[in-house]
PDB file of C-alpha atoms in Angstrom:
ATOM      1  CA  ALA A   1     102.324 103.118 117.822  1.00 75.00           C
ATOM      2  CA  GLN A   2     103.678 100.545 115.467  1.00 83.00           C
ATOM      3  CA  SER A   3     105.819 101.332 112.464  1.00 89.00           C
ATOM      4  CA  VAL A   4     108.222  99.736 109.976  1.00 94.00           C
ATOM      5  CA  THR A   5     111.162 101.188 108.203  1.00 95.00           C
ATOM      6  CA  GLN A   6     112.481  99.751 104.994  1.00 96.00           C
ATOM      7  CA  LEU A   7     116.024 100.708 104.226  1.00 92.00           C
ATOM      8  CA  GLY A   8     116.575 101.295 100.492  1.00 92.00           C
ATOM      9  CA  SER A   9     113.714 102.279  98.202  1.00 93.00           C
ATOM     10  CA  HIS A  10     115.526 100.528  95.270  1.00 96.00           C
ATOM     11  CA  VAL A  11     117.744  97.463  95.326  1.00 97.00           C
ATOM     12  CA  SER A  12     119.444  96.020  92.240  1.00 97.00           C
ATOM     13  CA  VAL A  13     120.977  92.548  92.155  1.00 97.00           C
ATOM     14  CA  SER A  14     122.294  90.273  89.439  1.00 97.00           C
ATOM     15  CA  GLU A  15     120.435  87.113  88.570  1.00 97.00           C
ATOM     16  CA  GLY A  16     121.744  84.377  90.845  1.00 97.00           C
ATOM     17  CA  ALA A  17     122.980  86.780  93.512  1.00 98.00           C
ATOM     18  CA  LEU A  18     121.742  86.988  97.109  1.00 98.00           C
ATOM     19  CA  VAL A  19     118.684  89.155  97.707  1.00 98.00           C
ATOM     20  CA  LEU A  20     118.597  91.062 100.978  1.00 98.00           C
ATOM     21  CA  LEU A  21     115.730  93.466 101.737  1.00 98.00           C
ATOM     22  CA  ARG A  22     115.900  95.250 105.038  1.00 98.00           C
ATOM     23  CA  CYS A  23     113.008  95.905 107.482  1.00 97.00           C
ATOM     24  CA  ASN A  24     113.105  97.283 111.011  1.00 97.00           C
ATOM     25  CA  TYR A  25     110.005  97.582 113.122  1.00 94.00           C
ATOM     26  CA  SER A  26     108.841  99.451 116.155  1.00 90.00           C
ATOM     27  CA  SER A  27     106.046  98.084 118.239  1.00 82.00           C
ATOM     28  CA  SER A  28     105.000  98.554 121.856  1.00 77.00           C
ATOM     29  CA  VAL A  29     103.968  94.853 122.090  1.00 78.00           C
ATOM     30  CA  PRO A  30     105.252  91.712 120.466  1.00 78.00           C
ATOM     31  CA  PRO A  31     104.359  92.129 116.819  1.00 85.00           C
ATOM     32  CA  TYR A  32     103.238  90.082 113.916  1.00 88.00           C
ATOM     33  CA  LEU A  33     105.382  90.789 110.917  1.00 91.00           C
ATOM     34  CA  PHE A  34     104.649  90.275 107.217  1.00 93.00           C
ATOM     35  CA  TRP A  35     106.303  90.603 103.871  1.00 96.00           C
ATOM     36  CA  TYR A  36     104.116  91.258 100.844  1.00 95.00           C
ATOM     37  CA  VAL A  37     105.102  91.379  97.208  1.00 96.00           C
ATOM     38  CA  GLN A  38     103.483  93.496  94.486  1.00 94.00           C
ATOM     39  CA  TYR A  39     104.060  92.771  90.853  1.00 93.00           C
ATOM     40  CA  PRO A  40     103.389  95.520  88.319  1.00 88.00           C
ATOM     41  CA  ASN A  41      99.737  96.539  88.109  1.00 84.00           C
ATOM     42  CA  GLN A  42      98.623  94.015  90.600  1.00 87.00           C
ATOM     43  CA  GLY A  43      97.525  93.859  94.210  1.00 89.00           C
ATOM     44  CA  LEU A  44      99.683  92.703  97.054  1.00 92.00           C
ATOM     45  CA  GLN A  45     100.419  89.031  97.729  1.00 93.00           C
ATOM     46  CA  LEU A  46     101.667  87.564 101.002  1.00 92.00           C
ATOM     47  CA  LEU A  47     105.163  86.135 100.850  1.00 95.00           C
ATOM     48  CA  LEU A  48     105.567  85.145 104.535  1.00 94.00           C
ATOM     49  CA  LYS A  49     104.623  86.044 108.048  1.00 90.00           C
ATOM     50  CA  TYR A  50     106.035  85.836 111.575  1.00 90.00           C
ATOM     51  CA  THR A  51     103.587  85.015 114.335  1.00 84.00           C
ATOM     52  CA  SER A  52     105.801  84.398 117.327  1.00 78.00           C
ATOM     53  CA  ALA A  53     106.592  80.755 116.529  1.00 77.00           C
ATOM     54  CA  ALA A  54     109.825  79.941 114.761  1.00 86.00           C
ATOM     55  CA  THR A  55     112.092  83.017 114.262  1.00 90.00           C
ATOM     56  CA  LEU A  56     113.183  81.863 110.794  1.00 95.00           C
ATOM     57  CA  VAL A  57     110.151  81.897 108.544  1.00 95.00           C
ATOM     58  CA  LYS A  58     110.045  80.380 105.121  1.00 95.00           C
ATOM     59  CA  GLY A  59     107.714  81.738 102.499  1.00 95.00           C
ATOM     60  CA  ILE A  60     106.803  81.244  98.861  1.00 94.00           C
ATOM     61  CA  ASN A  61     109.154  81.480  95.910  1.00 94.00           C
ATOM     62  CA  GLY A  62     112.234  80.564  97.996  1.00 96.00           C
ATOM     63  CA  PHE A  63     112.107  83.675 100.252  1.00 97.00           C
ATOM     64  CA  GLU A  64     112.744  83.574 103.960  1.00 97.00           C
ATOM     65  CA  ALA A  65     112.980  86.065 106.766  1.00 97.00           C
ATOM     66  CA  GLU A  66     114.448  86.013 110.246  1.00 95.00           C
ATOM     67  CA  PHE A  67     112.857  87.756 113.245  1.00 94.00           C
ATOM     68  CA  LYS A  68     115.552  89.240 115.489  1.00 94.00           C
ATOM     69  CA  LYS A  69     114.033  90.885 118.547  1.00 91.00           C
ATOM     70  CA  SER A  70     117.328  92.289 119.809  1.00 92.00           C
ATOM     71  CA  GLU A  71     117.754  94.142 116.480  1.00 94.00           C
ATOM     72  CA  THR A  72     114.055  94.785 115.918  1.00 94.00           C
ATOM     73  CA  SER A  73     114.570  93.523 112.432  1.00 96.00           C
ATOM     74  CA  PHE A  74     112.795  91.211 109.924  1.00 96.00           C
ATOM     75  CA  HIS A  75     114.967  91.182 106.850  1.00 98.00           C
ATOM     76  CA  LEU A  76     113.900  89.317 103.741  1.00 98.00           C
ATOM     77  CA  THR A  77     116.398  87.081 101.963  1.00 98.00           C
ATOM     78  CA  LYS A  78     116.643  84.812  98.988  1.00 98.00           C
ATOM     79  CA  PRO A  79     119.842  82.898  98.170  1.00 97.00           C
ATOM     80  CA  SER A  80     119.638  83.274  94.443  1.00 97.00           C
ATOM     81  CA  ALA A  81     117.627  85.995  92.618  1.00 98.00           C
ATOM     82  CA  HIS A  82     115.556  85.171  89.589  1.00 97.00           C
ATOM     83  CA  MET A  83     114.298  87.576  86.948  1.00 96.00           C
ATOM     84  CA  SER A  84     110.773  86.811  88.029  1.00 96.00           C
ATOM     85  CA  ASP A  85     111.571  88.274  91.489  1.00 97.00           C
ATOM     86  CA  ALA A  86     111.565  91.793  90.124  1.00 97.00           C
ATOM     87  CA  ALA A  87     108.725  93.495  92.015  1.00 97.00           C
ATOM     88  CA  GLU A  88     108.093  95.875  94.896  1.00 96.00           C
ATOM     89  CA  TYR A  89     108.324  94.385  98.430  1.00 97.00           C
ATOM     90  CA  PHE A  90     106.528  95.690 101.442  1.00 96.00           C
ATOM     91  CA  CYS A  91     107.228  94.916 105.066  1.00 96.00           C
ATOM     92  CA  ALA A  92     104.273  95.292 107.422  1.00 93.00           C
ATOM     93  CA  VAL A  93     103.513  95.021 111.126  1.00 90.00           C
ATOM     94  CA  SER A  94     100.368  94.229 113.057  1.00 84.00           C
ATOM     95  CA  GLU A  95     100.100  94.158 116.783  1.00 72.00           C
ATOM     96  CA  LEU A  96      98.983  91.113 118.685  1.00 59.00           C
ATOM     97  CA  PRO A  97      95.388  89.888 119.166  1.00 58.00           C
ATOM     98  CA  GLY A  98      92.978  92.197 120.835  1.00 53.00           C
ATOM     99  CA  THR A  99      93.128  94.689 118.018  1.00 58.00           C
ATOM    100  CA  ALA A 100      91.827  94.425 114.546  1.00 60.00           C
ATOM    101  CA  SER A 101      94.272  93.134 111.977  1.00 64.00           C
ATOM    102  CA  LYS A 102      95.349  96.604 110.930  1.00 76.00           C
ATOM    103  CA  LEU A 103      98.550  96.485 109.050  1.00 84.00           C
ATOM    104  CA  THR A 104     101.066  99.300 109.018  1.00 88.00           C
ATOM    105  CA  PHE A 105     103.158  99.125 105.894  1.00 92.00           C
ATOM    106  CA  GLY A 106     106.667 100.311 105.143  1.00 94.00           C
ATOM    107  CA  THR A 107     107.315 102.495 102.135  1.00 95.00           C
ATOM    108  CA  GLY A 108     108.408  99.563  99.971  1.00 95.00           C
ATOM    109  CA  THR A 109     111.589  98.409  98.246  1.00 96.00           C
ATOM    110  CA  ARG A 110     111.692  97.969  94.506  1.00 96.00           C
ATOM    111  CA  LEU A 111     113.820  95.029  93.526  1.00 97.00           C
ATOM    112  CA  GLN A 112     115.519  95.074  90.157  1.00 97.00           C
ATOM    113  CA  VAL A 113     117.111  91.884  88.863  1.00 97.00           C
ATOM    114  CA  THR A 114     119.685  92.225  86.045  1.00 97.00           C
ATOM    115  CA  LEU A 115     121.307  89.661  83.820  1.00 92.00           C
TER     116      LEU A 115
ATOM    117  CA  ASN B   1      85.804  81.807  93.925  1.00 70.00           C
ATOM    118  CA  ALA B   2      86.742  85.261  92.620  1.00 79.00           C
ATOM    119  CA  GLY B   3      88.491  86.431  95.842  1.00 92.00           C
ATOM    120  CA  VAL B   4      88.492  90.208  96.222  1.00 95.00           C
ATOM    121  CA  THR B   5      87.141  92.195  93.290  1.00 96.00           C
ATOM    122  CA  GLN B   6      87.237  96.002  92.753  1.00 97.00           C
ATOM    123  CA  THR B   7      85.507  98.201  90.256  1.00 97.00           C
ATOM    124  CA  PRO B   8      86.282 100.234  88.367  1.00 97.00           C
ATOM    125  CA  LYS B   9      89.900  99.564  87.430  1.00 95.00           C
ATOM    126  CA  PHE B  10      90.488 103.153  86.347  1.00 96.00           C
ATOM    127  CA  GLN B  11      88.557 106.361  86.985  1.00 96.00           C
ATOM    128  CA  VAL B  12      89.096 110.046  86.206  1.00 97.00           C
ATOM    129  CA  LEU B  13      87.185 112.577  88.221  1.00 97.00           C
ATOM    130  CA  LYS B  14      86.985 116.314  88.241  1.00 97.00           C
ATOM    131  CA  THR B  15      87.539 118.196  91.436  1.00 98.00           C
ATOM    132  CA  GLY B  16      84.340 118.281  93.481  1.00 97.00           C
ATOM    133  CA  GLN B  17      82.767 115.215  91.941  1.00 97.00           C
ATOM    134  CA  SER B  18      81.717 112.265  94.118  1.00 96.00           C
ATOM    135  CA  MET B  19      81.985 108.602  93.377  1.00 96.00           C
ATOM    136  CA  THR B  20      81.952 105.178  94.953  1.00 98.00           C
ATOM    137  CA  LEU B  21      84.714 102.620  94.641  1.00 98.00           C
ATOM    138  CA  GLN B  22      83.251  99.131  94.847  1.00 98.00           C
ATOM    139  CA  CYS B  23      84.849  96.257  96.738  1.00 98.00           C
ATOM    140  CA  ALA B  24      83.403  92.711  97.113  1.00 98.00           C
ATOM    141  CA  GLN B  25      84.736  89.457  98.453  1.00 97.00           C
ATOM    142  CA  ASP B  26      83.256  85.921  98.239  1.00 96.00           C
ATOM    143  CA  MET B  27      85.287  84.297 100.910  1.00 93.00           C
ATOM    144  CA  ASN B  28      82.978  85.154 103.877  1.00 93.00           C
ATOM    145  CA  HIS B  29      85.774  87.197 105.444  1.00 92.00           C
ATOM    146  CA  GLU B  30      84.981  89.086 108.568  1.00 90.00           C
ATOM    147  CA  TYR B  31      87.515  91.833 108.117  1.00 90.00           C
ATOM    148  CA  MET B  32      87.744  94.275 105.236  1.00 93.00           C
ATOM    149  CA  SER B  33      89.816  97.382 104.721  1.00 93.00           C
ATOM    150  CA  TRP B  34      90.678 100.105 102.227  1.00 96.00           C
ATOM    151  CA  TYR B  35      94.219 101.336 101.624  1.00 95.00           C
ATOM    152  CA  ARG B  36      95.627 104.027  99.374  1.00 97.00           C
ATOM    153  CA  GLN B  37      99.017 103.648  97.726  1.00 94.00           C
ATOM    154  CA  ASP B  38     101.062 106.691  96.891  1.00 93.00           C
ATOM    155  CA  PRO B  39     104.692 106.708  95.598  1.00 87.00           C
ATOM    156  CA  GLY B  40     107.259 106.628  98.336  1.00 85.00           C
ATOM    157  CA  MET B  41     104.610 106.270 101.067  1.00 87.00           C
ATOM    158  CA  GLY B  42     103.668 102.611 100.949  1.00 88.00           C
ATOM    159  CA  LEU B  43     100.098 101.718 101.756  1.00 92.00           C
ATOM    160  CA  ARG B  44      98.048 103.719 104.199  1.00 93.00           C
ATOM    161  CA  LEU B  45      94.896 102.535 105.850  1.00 92.00           C
ATOM    162  CA  ILE B  46      91.793 104.663 105.122  1.00 95.00           C
ATOM    163  CA  HIS B  47      88.935 102.776 106.785  1.00 95.00           C
ATOM    164  CA  TYR B  48      88.343  99.203 107.996  1.00 92.00           C
ATOM    165  CA  SER B  49      85.490  97.030 109.150  1.00 92.00           C
ATOM    166  CA  VAL B  50      85.495  94.102 111.525  1.00 88.00           C
ATOM    167  CA  GLY B  51      82.069  92.869 110.447  1.00 90.00           C
ATOM    168  CA  ALA B  52      78.764  93.867 108.939  1.00 93.00           C
ATOM    169  CA  GLY B  53      77.535  97.106 110.471  1.00 94.00           C
ATOM    170  CA  ILE B  54      80.865  97.997 112.094  1.00 93.00           C
ATOM    171  CA  THR B  55      83.418 100.405 110.609  1.00 94.00           C
ATOM    172  CA  ASP B  56      86.232 102.470 111.942  1.00 92.00           C
ATOM    173  CA  GLN B  57      88.784 105.009 110.756  1.00 93.00           C
ATOM    174  CA  GLY B  58      92.320 104.233 109.770  1.00 90.00           C
ATOM    175  CA  GLU B  59      95.279 106.535 109.328  1.00 90.00           C
ATOM    176  CA  VAL B  60      93.949 108.783 106.519  1.00 95.00           C
ATOM    177  CA  PRO B  61      90.098 108.827 106.699  1.00 96.00           C
ATOM    178  CA  ASN B  62      89.385 112.447 105.784  1.00 96.00           C
ATOM    179  CA  GLY B  63      87.374 112.871 102.634  1.00 96.00           C
ATOM    180  CA  TYR B  64      86.209 109.245 102.557  1.00 97.00           C
ATOM    181  CA  ASN B  65      83.132 107.390 103.868  1.00 97.00           C
ATOM    182  CA  VAL B  66      82.446 103.709 104.175  1.00 98.00           C
ATOM    183  CA  SER B  67      79.621 101.431 105.144  1.00 96.00           C
ATOM    184  CA  ARG B  68      79.297  97.693 105.620  1.00 97.00           C
ATOM    185  CA  SER B  69      75.722  96.527 105.175  1.00 97.00           C
ATOM    186  CA  THR B  70      76.667  92.989 104.245  1.00 97.00           C
ATOM    187  CA  THR B  71      79.695  90.692 104.827  1.00 96.00           C
ATOM    188  CA  GLU B  72      80.563  90.702 101.112  1.00 97.00           C
ATOM    189  CA  ASP B  73      80.619  94.353 100.209  1.00 98.00           C
ATOM    190  CA  PHE B  74      82.658  97.302 101.449  1.00 98.00           C
ATOM    191  CA  PRO B  75      82.259 100.404  99.241  1.00 98.00           C
ATOM    192  CA  LEU B  76      84.421 103.446  99.595  1.00 98.00           C
ATOM    193  CA  ARG B  77      82.809 106.829  98.860  1.00 98.00           C
ATOM    194  CA  LEU B  78      84.632 109.964  97.939  1.00 97.00           C
ATOM    195  CA  LEU B  79      82.365 112.795  98.936  1.00 92.00           C
ATOM    196  CA  SER B  80      83.972 115.688  96.978  1.00 96.00           C
ATOM    197  CA  ALA B  81      87.084 114.632  95.083  1.00 96.00           C
ATOM    198  CA  ALA B  82      90.305 116.618  95.433  1.00 97.00           C
ATOM    199  CA  PRO B  83      93.555 116.257  93.484  1.00 97.00           C
ATOM    200  CA  SER B  84      95.190 115.040  96.691  1.00 96.00           C
ATOM    201  CA  GLN B  85      93.075 111.939  96.367  1.00 97.00           C
ATOM    202  CA  THR B  86      94.741 110.910  93.157  1.00 97.00           C
ATOM    203  CA  SER B  87      96.064 107.509  94.145  1.00 97.00           C
ATOM    204  CA  VAL B  88      95.751 103.755  93.694  1.00 96.00           C
ATOM    205  CA  TYR B  89      93.178 102.257  96.029  1.00 97.00           C
ATOM    206  CA  PHE B  90      93.291  98.736  97.259  1.00 96.00           C
ATOM    207  CA  CYS B  91      90.609  96.816  99.124  1.00 96.00           C
ATOM    208  CA  ALA B  92      91.704  93.896 101.232  1.00 93.00           C
ATOM    209  CA  SER B  93      89.952  91.225 103.337  1.00 92.00           C
ATOM    210  CA  SER B  94      90.939  88.807 106.026  1.00 89.00           C
ATOM    211  CA  PRO B  95      89.189  85.758 107.555  1.00 86.00           C
ATOM    212  CA  VAL B  96      88.904  87.256 111.068  1.00 78.00           C
ATOM    213  CA  ALA B  97      89.346  90.602 112.622  1.00 66.00           C
ATOM    214  CA  THR B  98      92.138  89.750 114.990  1.00 63.00           C
ATOM    215  CA  GLY B  99      95.290  87.753 114.684  1.00 62.00           C
ATOM    216  CA  PRO B 100      98.026  87.251 112.133  1.00 64.00           C
ATOM    217  CA  TYR B 101      95.787  86.294 109.236  1.00 74.00           C
ATOM    218  CA  GLU B 102      96.753  86.941 105.676  1.00 82.00           C
ATOM    219  CA  GLN B 103      95.043  89.880 104.037  1.00 87.00           C
ATOM    220  CA  TYR B 104      93.875  89.210 100.496  1.00 91.00           C
ATOM    221  CA  PHE B 105      94.142  92.206  98.186  1.00 93.00           C
ATOM    222  CA  GLY B 106      92.052  93.176  95.219  1.00 95.00           C
ATOM    223  CA  PRO B 107      93.679  94.342  91.982  1.00 93.00           C
ATOM    224  CA  GLY B 108      93.250  98.018  92.771  1.00 95.00           C
ATOM    225  CA  THR B 109      91.515 101.099  91.345  1.00 96.00           C
ATOM    226  CA  ARG B 110      93.620 103.840  89.827  1.00 96.00           C
ATOM    227  CA  LEU B 111      91.972 107.166  90.507  1.00 97.00           C
ATOM    228  CA  THR B 112      92.978 110.434  88.913  1.00 97.00           C
ATOM    229  CA  VAL B 113      91.389 113.723  90.103  1.00 97.00           C
ATOM    230  CA  THR B 114      91.886 116.647  87.827  1.00 97.00           C
TER     231      THR B 114
END
């Protein structure tokens, strides 16, 4: 069965500092991996996804993530945090074609950005 | 193009009452799903559908029913509400049933069961 683990339910960074949100996955087959963002009182929005092409994936709002098979990781980074990045971030995994696009989500990391 | 819409936005039910959460999408998406979001637990899949007339259970289906009579609509029915069903419910859709396609989420329904 597939699963994801997000280390740290809360992360606080200063504006302008590096953002690093950690995600490790478990999957019996090569996975698809996603990062979603949820702003307060809103639904989830896709930030980026890994689909077995380039291991470094660039997404919206300056975020990127690197797929590392040896470490079973898909950490999300942004070089310089902005106040508008404050939100909850979810890592998710979906197994390869042949199954429905069921996503298994991590428990989420709430990012706080301080002045 | 409204995307994924959900009604109502908020609902309070008494234990034992039934109700239907509505979900509609206007993107002609094949795949639709329902998740519940609880603090510290992320989103968990309740039911999903890969096309009209086809539904299947997700991770936490007990106490919920779904049907998919049209491509556009995917209602979620609570048969007899329980306090454990207090949660935020999200509907999502995706262009096709398989593959790494983005899921588009609705704004959510916040349900409280007293």
